[in-house]
Amino acid sequence: MDNHNSYNSGSNNTDQNANHADQYNNNIYEPYPPDYERQPLAPLKHSGPGIASFVIGLLAILGYLLIFFIATMAVNESIGVLTPLQAEELALHPAVILASLAILVCLILNLVGSILGIIGLVLKNRKKVFAMIGTILNGIMILLFVGLILVGMTLM
């Protein structure tokens, strides 16, 4: 019988199988694939959504600070000893209204940043540093906003 027929016939031909295996791999203990064929692992990249989450978190914090500074400077002249009627007028001051809308825009940015941070944390084969920092920044700002609303509700 030739090698092809004996191999397919199921007869036990251990000498041929051993020679066949030794022909391609002289060292049985050499790792597969050999070291010279292994590809070096590329360094992991940062996740795009994680970087975006981090940047959005920083921009939202800067936005909150800027809004607070501008609104206090604009309303500073109007604040003094206020009667209830003047307090209602102050609440309708254009600077207060614009600051309230800008804070809502920053809150929406924080929500988007949180979602992008979670997406960045879920991605495989990516660094998660920026995604984690961005998620924490955005989450803290959302929690502070919710806490501010709860404190305002209890004071009323």
Coordinates of N, CA and C in Angstrom, one line a residue:
M1 N 0.8 -1.2 0.0 CA 0.0 0.0 0.0 C 0.9 1.2 0.0
D2 N 0.4 2.2 -0.7 CA 1.2 3.5 -0.6 C 0.7 4.3 0.6
N3 N 1.4 5.4 0.8 CA 1.1 6.2 2.0 C -0.3 6.8 2.0
H4 N -0.7 7.2 0.9 CA -2.1 7.8 0.8 C -3.2 6.8 1.2
N5 N -3.1 5.6 0.6 CA -4.1 4.6 0.9 C -4.0 4.0 2.3
S6 N -2.8 3.9 2.8 CA -2.6 3.4 4.2 C -3.1 4.4 5.2
Y7 N -2.9 5.6 4.9 CA -3.3 6.7 5.8 C -4.8 6.8 5.9
N8 N -5.5 6.6 4.7 CA -6.9 6.7 4.7 C -7.6 5.4 5.1
S9 N -6.9 4.3 5.1 CA -7.5 3.0 5.4 C -7.6 2.8 6.9
G10 N -7.0 3.5 7.7 CA -7.1 3.4 9.1 C -6.1 2.4 9.7
S11 N -5.2 1.9 8.9 CA -4.2 1.0 9.5 C -3.2 1.8 10.3
N12 N -2.7 1.2 11.3 CA -1.9 1.9 12.3 C -0.4 2.0 11.7
N13 N 0.0 3.1 11.3 CA 1.3 3.3 10.7 C 2.1 4.3 11.6
T14 N 2.5 4.0 12.7 CA 3.1 5.0 13.7 C 4.4 5.5 13.2
D15 N 5.2 4.6 12.5 CA 6.5 5.1 12.0 C 6.3 6.2 11.0
Q16 N 5.4 6.1 10.1 CA 5.2 7.1 9.1 C 4.7 8.4 9.7
N17 N 3.8 8.3 10.7 CA 3.2 9.4 11.4 C 4.3 10.1 12.2
A18 N 5.2 9.4 12.8 CA 6.3 10.0 13.6 C 7.2 10.7 12.7
N19 N 7.6 10.1 11.6 CA 8.5 10.7 10.6 C 7.8 12.0 10.0
H20 N 6.6 11.9 9.8 CA 5.9 13.0 9.2 C 5.8 14.2 10.1
A21 N 5.6 13.9 11.4 CA 5.6 15.0 12.4 C 7.0 15.6 12.6
D22 N 8.0 14.7 12.6 CA 9.4 15.1 12.9 C 9.9 15.9 11.7
Q23 N 9.4 15.7 10.5 CA 9.8 16.4 9.3 C 9.5 17.9 9.4
Y24 N 8.4 18.2 10.0 CA 8.0 19.6 10.1 C 8.4 20.3 11.4
N25 N 8.6 19.6 12.4 CA 8.9 20.1 13.7 C 10.0 19.2 14.4
N26 N 11.2 19.7 14.2 CA 12.3 18.9 14.8 C 12.4 18.9 16.3
N27 N 11.9 19.9 16.9 CA 11.9 20.1 18.4 C 10.5 20.0 18.8
I28 N 10.1 18.9 19.5 CA 8.7 18.7 19.9 C 8.2 19.8 20.9
Y29 N 9.2 20.3 21.7 CA 8.8 21.2 22.7 C 8.8 22.7 22.3
E30 N 9.1 23.0 21.0 CA 9.1 24.3 20.5 C 7.7 24.9 20.5
P31 N 7.5 26.1 21.0 CA 6.1 26.6 21.1 C 5.6 26.8 19.7
Y32 N 4.3 26.7 19.5 CA 3.7 27.0 18.2 C 3.0 28.2 18.3
P33 N 3.1 29.1 17.4 CA 4.0 29.2 16.3 C 5.4 29.6 16.9
P34 N 6.4 29.3 16.1 CA 7.8 29.6 16.6 C 7.9 31.1 16.9
D35 N 8.9 31.5 17.7 CA 9.0 32.9 18.2 C 9.3 33.8 17.0
Y36 N 10.0 33.4 16.0 CA 10.2 34.3 14.9 C 9.0 34.5 14.0
E37 N 8.0 33.7 14.2 CA 6.7 33.9 13.4 C 5.7 34.7 14.2
R38 N 5.9 34.9 15.5 CA 5.0 35.6 16.3 C 5.0 37.1 16.0
Q39 N 3.8 37.7 15.9 CA 3.7 39.1 15.7 C 3.8 39.8 17.0
P40 N 4.6 40.9 17.1 CA 4.6 41.6 18.4 C 3.3 42.3 18.6
L41 N 2.9 42.3 19.8 CA 1.6 42.9 20.2 C 1.7 44.4 20.0
A42 N 0.8 45.0 19.3 CA 0.7 46.5 19.2 C 0.3 47.1 20.5
P43 N 0.8 48.2 20.9 CA 0.3 48.9 22.1 C -1.2 49.3 21.9
L44 N -1.9 49.2 23.0 CA -3.3 49.5 23.0 C -3.5 51.0 22.8
K45 N -4.6 51.3 22.0 CA -4.9 52.7 21.8 C -5.9 53.1 22.8
H46 N -6.0 54.4 23.0 CA -7.1 54.9 23.9 C -8.4 54.9 23.1
S47 N -9.5 54.7 23.8 CA -10.8 54.6 23.1 C -11.2 56.0 22.8
G48 N -11.8 56.1 21.6 CA -12.3 57.4 21.1 C -13.4 57.9 21.9
P49 N -14.4 57.1 22.2 CA -15.5 57.6 23.1 C -15.0 57.9 24.5
G50 N -14.0 57.3 25.0 CA -13.5 57.6 26.3 C -12.8 59.0 26.3
I51 N -12.1 59.3 25.2 CA -11.4 60.6 25.1 C -12.5 61.7 25.0
A52 N -13.5 61.4 24.2 CA -14.6 62.3 24.0 C -15.3 62.6 25.3
S53 N -15.6 61.5 26.1 CA -16.2 61.7 27.4 C -15.4 62.5 28.3
F54 N -14.1 62.3 28.3 CA -13.2 63.1 29.2 C -13.2 64.6 28.8
V55 N -13.2 64.9 27.5 CA -13.2 66.3 27.0 C -14.5 66.9 27.3
I56 N -15.6 66.2 27.1 CA -16.9 66.7 27.4 C -17.1 67.0 28.9
G57 N -16.6 66.2 29.7 CA -16.6 66.4 31.2 C -15.9 67.6 31.6
L58 N -14.7 67.8 31.0 CA -13.9 69.1 31.3 C -14.6 70.3 30.8
L59 N -15.1 70.2 29.5 CA -15.8 71.4 29.0 C -17.1 71.7 29.8
A60 N -17.8 70.7 30.3 CA -19.0 71.0 31.1 C -18.6 71.6 32.4
I61 N -17.5 71.2 33.0 CA -17.1 71.8 34.3 C -16.7 73.2 34.1
L62 N -15.9 73.5 33.0 CA -15.6 74.9 32.7 C -16.8 75.7 32.4
G63 N -17.8 75.1 31.7 CA -19.0 75.8 31.4 C -19.8 76.1 32.7
Y64 N -19.9 75.2 33.6 CA -20.5 75.5 34.9 C -19.9 76.7 35.6
L65 N -18.5 76.7 35.7 CA -17.8 77.7 36.3 C -18.0 79.1 35.6
L66 N -17.9 79.1 34.3 CA -18.1 80.3 33.5 C -19.5 80.8 33.7
I67 N -20.5 80.0 33.7 CA -21.9 80.4 33.8 C -22.1 81.0 35.2
F68 N -21.6 80.4 36.2 CA -21.7 80.9 37.6 C -21.1 82.3 37.7
F69 N -19.9 82.4 37.1 CA -19.2 83.7 37.2 C -19.9 84.8 36.5
I70 N -20.4 84.5 35.3 CA -21.0 85.5 34.5 C -22.4 85.9 35.1
A71 N -23.1 84.9 35.6 CA -24.4 85.2 36.2 C -24.3 86.0 37.4
T72 N -23.3 85.7 38.3 CA -23.1 86.5 39.5 C -22.7 87.9 39.2
M73 N -21.9 88.1 38.2 CA -21.4 89.4 37.8 C -22.6 90.2 37.3
A74 N -23.5 89.6 36.5 CA -24.6 90.3 35.9 C -25.7 90.6 36.9
V75 N -25.9 89.8 37.9 CA -26.9 90.0 38.9 C -26.4 90.7 40.1
N76 N -25.1 90.8 40.3 CA -24.5 91.4 41.5 C -25.0 92.8 41.8
E77 N -25.3 93.6 40.8 CA -25.8 95.0 41.0 C -27.2 95.0 41.5
S78 N -28.0 94.0 41.2 CA -29.4 93.9 41.6 C -29.6 93.3 43.0
I79 N -28.6 92.7 43.5 CA -28.8 92.0 44.8 C -28.5 93.0 45.9
G80 N -29.3 93.0 46.9 CA -29.3 93.8 48.1 C -30.3 93.3 49.0
V81 N -30.9 94.1 49.7 CA -32.1 93.8 50.6 C -33.3 93.7 49.6
L82 N -33.8 92.5 49.4 CA -34.8 92.3 48.4 C -36.2 92.1 49.1
T83 N -37.2 92.8 48.6 CA -38.5 92.5 49.0 C -39.0 91.3 48.2
P84 N -40.1 90.6 48.5 CA -40.5 89.5 47.8 C -40.8 89.8 46.3
L85 N -41.3 91.0 46.0 CA -41.6 91.4 44.6 C -40.3 91.6 43.9
Q86 N -39.3 92.1 44.5 CA -38.0 92.3 43.8 C -37.3 90.9 43.6
A87 N -37.5 89.9 44.5 CA -37.0 88.6 44.3 C -37.6 87.9 43.1
E88 N -38.9 88.1 42.9 CA -39.5 87.6 41.7 C -39.0 88.3 40.4
E89 N -38.8 89.6 40.5 CA -38.2 90.3 39.3 C -36.8 89.8 39.1
L90 N -36.0 89.5 40.1 CA -34.7 89.0 40.0 C -34.7 87.6 39.3
A91 N -35.7 86.8 39.6 CA -35.8 85.5 39.0 C -36.0 85.6 37.5
L92 N -36.6 86.7 37.1 CA -36.9 86.9 35.7 C -35.8 87.7 35.0
H93 N -34.8 88.0 35.7 CA -33.7 88.7 35.1 C -33.1 87.9 33.9
P94 N -32.8 88.6 32.8 CA -32.3 87.9 31.6 C -31.0 87.0 31.9
A95 N -30.1 87.5 32.7 CA -28.9 86.8 33.1 C -29.3 85.5 33.8
V96 N -30.3 85.5 34.7 CA -30.7 84.3 35.4 C -31.3 83.3 34.5
I97 N -32.1 83.8 33.5 CA -32.8 82.9 32.6 C -31.7 82.3 31.7
L98 N -30.8 83.1 31.1 CA -29.8 82.5 30.3 C -28.8 81.5 31.0
A99 N -28.6 81.9 32.3 CA -27.7 81.0 33.1 C -28.4 79.6 33.3
S100 N -29.7 79.7 33.5 CA -30.5 78.4 33.7 C -30.5 77.6 32.5
L101 N -30.7 78.2 31.3 CA -30.7 77.5 30.1 C -29.3 76.9 29.8
A102 N -28.2 77.7 30.1 CA -26.9 77.2 29.9 C -26.5 76.0 30.8
I103 N -27.1 76.1 32.0 CA -26.8 74.9 32.9 C -27.5 73.7 32.4
L104 N -28.7 73.8 31.8 CA -29.4 72.7 31.2 C -28.6 72.1 30.1
V105 N -28.0 73.0 29.3 CA -27.1 72.6 28.1 C -25.9 71.8 28.7
C106 N -25.3 72.3 29.8 CA -24.2 71.6 30.4 C -24.6 70.2 30.9
L107 N -25.8 70.2 31.5 CA -26.3 68.9 32.0 C -26.5 67.9 30.9
I108 N -27.0 68.4 29.7 CA -27.2 67.5 28.6 C -25.8 67.0 28.1
L109 N -24.8 67.9 28.1 CA -23.4 67.5 27.8 C -22.9 66.4 28.7
N110 N -23.2 66.6 30.0 CA -22.8 65.6 31.0 C -23.5 64.2 30.7
L111 N -24.8 64.2 30.3 CA -25.4 63.0 30.0 C -24.8 62.3 28.8
V112 N -24.5 63.1 27.8 CA -23.8 62.5 26.6 C -22.4 62.0 26.9
G113 N -21.7 62.8 27.8 CA -20.4 62.4 28.2 C -20.4 61.1 29.0
S114 N -21.5 60.9 29.8 CA -21.6 59.7 30.6 C -21.8 58.5 29.7
I115 N -22.7 58.7 28.7 CA -23.0 57.6 27.7 C -21.7 57.2 27.0
L116 N -21.0 58.2 26.5 CA -19.8 57.9 25.7 C -18.7 57.3 26.6
G117 N -18.7 57.7 27.9 CA -17.7 57.0 28.8 C -18.1 55.6 29.1
I118 N -19.3 55.3 29.2 CA -19.7 53.9 29.4 C -19.4 53.1 28.1
I119 N -19.6 53.7 26.9 CA -19.3 53.0 25.7 C -17.8 52.7 25.6
G120 N -17.0 53.7 26.0 CA -15.5 53.6 26.1 C -15.1 52.5 27.0
L121 N -15.8 52.3 28.1 CA -15.4 51.3 29.1 C -15.7 49.9 28.6
V122 N -16.7 49.8 27.7 CA -17.2 48.5 27.2 C -16.3 48.0 26.0
L123 N -15.7 48.9 25.3 CA -14.9 48.5 24.1 C -13.7 47.6 24.6
K124 N -13.4 46.6 23.7 CA -12.4 45.7 24.0 C -11.1 46.2 23.3
N125 N -10.0 45.7 23.8 CA -8.6 46.0 23.3 C -8.4 47.5 23.2
R126 N -8.8 48.3 24.1 CA -8.6 49.7 24.2 C -8.2 50.1 25.6
K127 N -7.4 51.1 25.8 CA -7.2 51.6 27.1 C -8.4 52.3 27.7
K128 N -8.6 52.2 28.9 CA -9.9 52.6 29.5 C -9.7 53.8 30.5
V129 N -8.5 54.4 30.5 CA -8.2 55.5 31.5 C -9.1 56.7 31.2
F130 N -9.1 57.2 30.0 CA -9.9 58.4 29.7 C -11.4 58.1 29.9
A131 N -11.8 56.9 29.5 CA -13.3 56.5 29.6 C -13.7 56.5 31.1
M132 N -12.8 56.0 32.0 CA -13.1 56.0 33.4 C -13.2 57.4 34.0
I133 N -12.2 58.2 33.7 CA -12.1 59.5 34.2 C -13.3 60.3 33.7
G134 N -13.6 60.2 32.4 CA -14.7 60.9 31.8 C -16.1 60.5 32.4
T135 N -16.2 59.2 32.6 CA -17.5 58.7 33.3 C -17.6 59.2 34.7
I136 N -16.5 59.2 35.4 CA -16.6 59.7 36.8 C -16.9 61.2 36.8
L137 N -16.2 62.0 36.0 CA -16.4 63.5 36.0 C -17.9 63.8 35.6
N138 N -18.4 63.2 34.6 CA -19.7 63.4 34.2 C -20.7 62.9 35.2
G139 N -20.5 61.8 35.8 CA -21.4 61.2 36.8 C -21.4 62.1 38.0
I140 N -20.3 62.6 38.5 CA -20.3 63.5 39.6 C -21.1 64.8 39.4
M141 N -20.9 65.3 38.2 CA -21.6 66.6 37.9 C -23.1 66.3 37.8
I142 N -23.5 65.2 37.3 CA -25.0 64.8 37.2 C -25.5 64.7 38.7
L143 N -24.7 64.0 39.5 CA -25.1 63.8 40.9 C -25.2 65.1 41.7
L144 N -24.3 66.0 41.4 CA -24.3 67.3 42.1 C -25.5 68.1 41.6
F145 N -25.9 68.0 40.3 CA -27.1 68.7 39.8 C -28.3 68.1 40.5
V146 N -28.4 66.8 40.6 CA -29.6 66.2 41.2 C -29.7 66.6 42.7
G147 N -28.5 66.6 43.3 CA -28.5 67.0 44.7 C -28.9 68.4 44.9
L148 N -28.5 69.3 44.0 CA -28.9 70.7 44.1 C -30.4 70.8 43.9
I149 N -31.0 70.1 43.1 CA -32.4 70.1 42.9 C -33.1 69.6 44.1
L150 N -32.6 68.5 44.7 CA -33.2 68.0 45.9 C -33.1 68.9 47.1
V151 N -32.0 69.6 47.3 CA -31.9 70.6 48.3 C -32.8 71.7 48.1
G152 N -33.0 72.2 46.8 CA -33.9 73.3 46.5 C -35.3 72.9 46.8
M153 N -35.7 71.6 46.6 CA -37.0 71.2 46.8 C -37.3 71.1 48.3
T154 N -36.3 70.7 49.1 CA -36.5 70.6 50.6 C -36.6 72.0 51.2
L155 N -36.0 73.0 50.6 CA -36.0 74.3 51.2 C -37.3 75.0 50.9
M156 N -38.1 74.6 50.0 CA -39.3 75.3 49.6 C -40.4 74.9 50.5

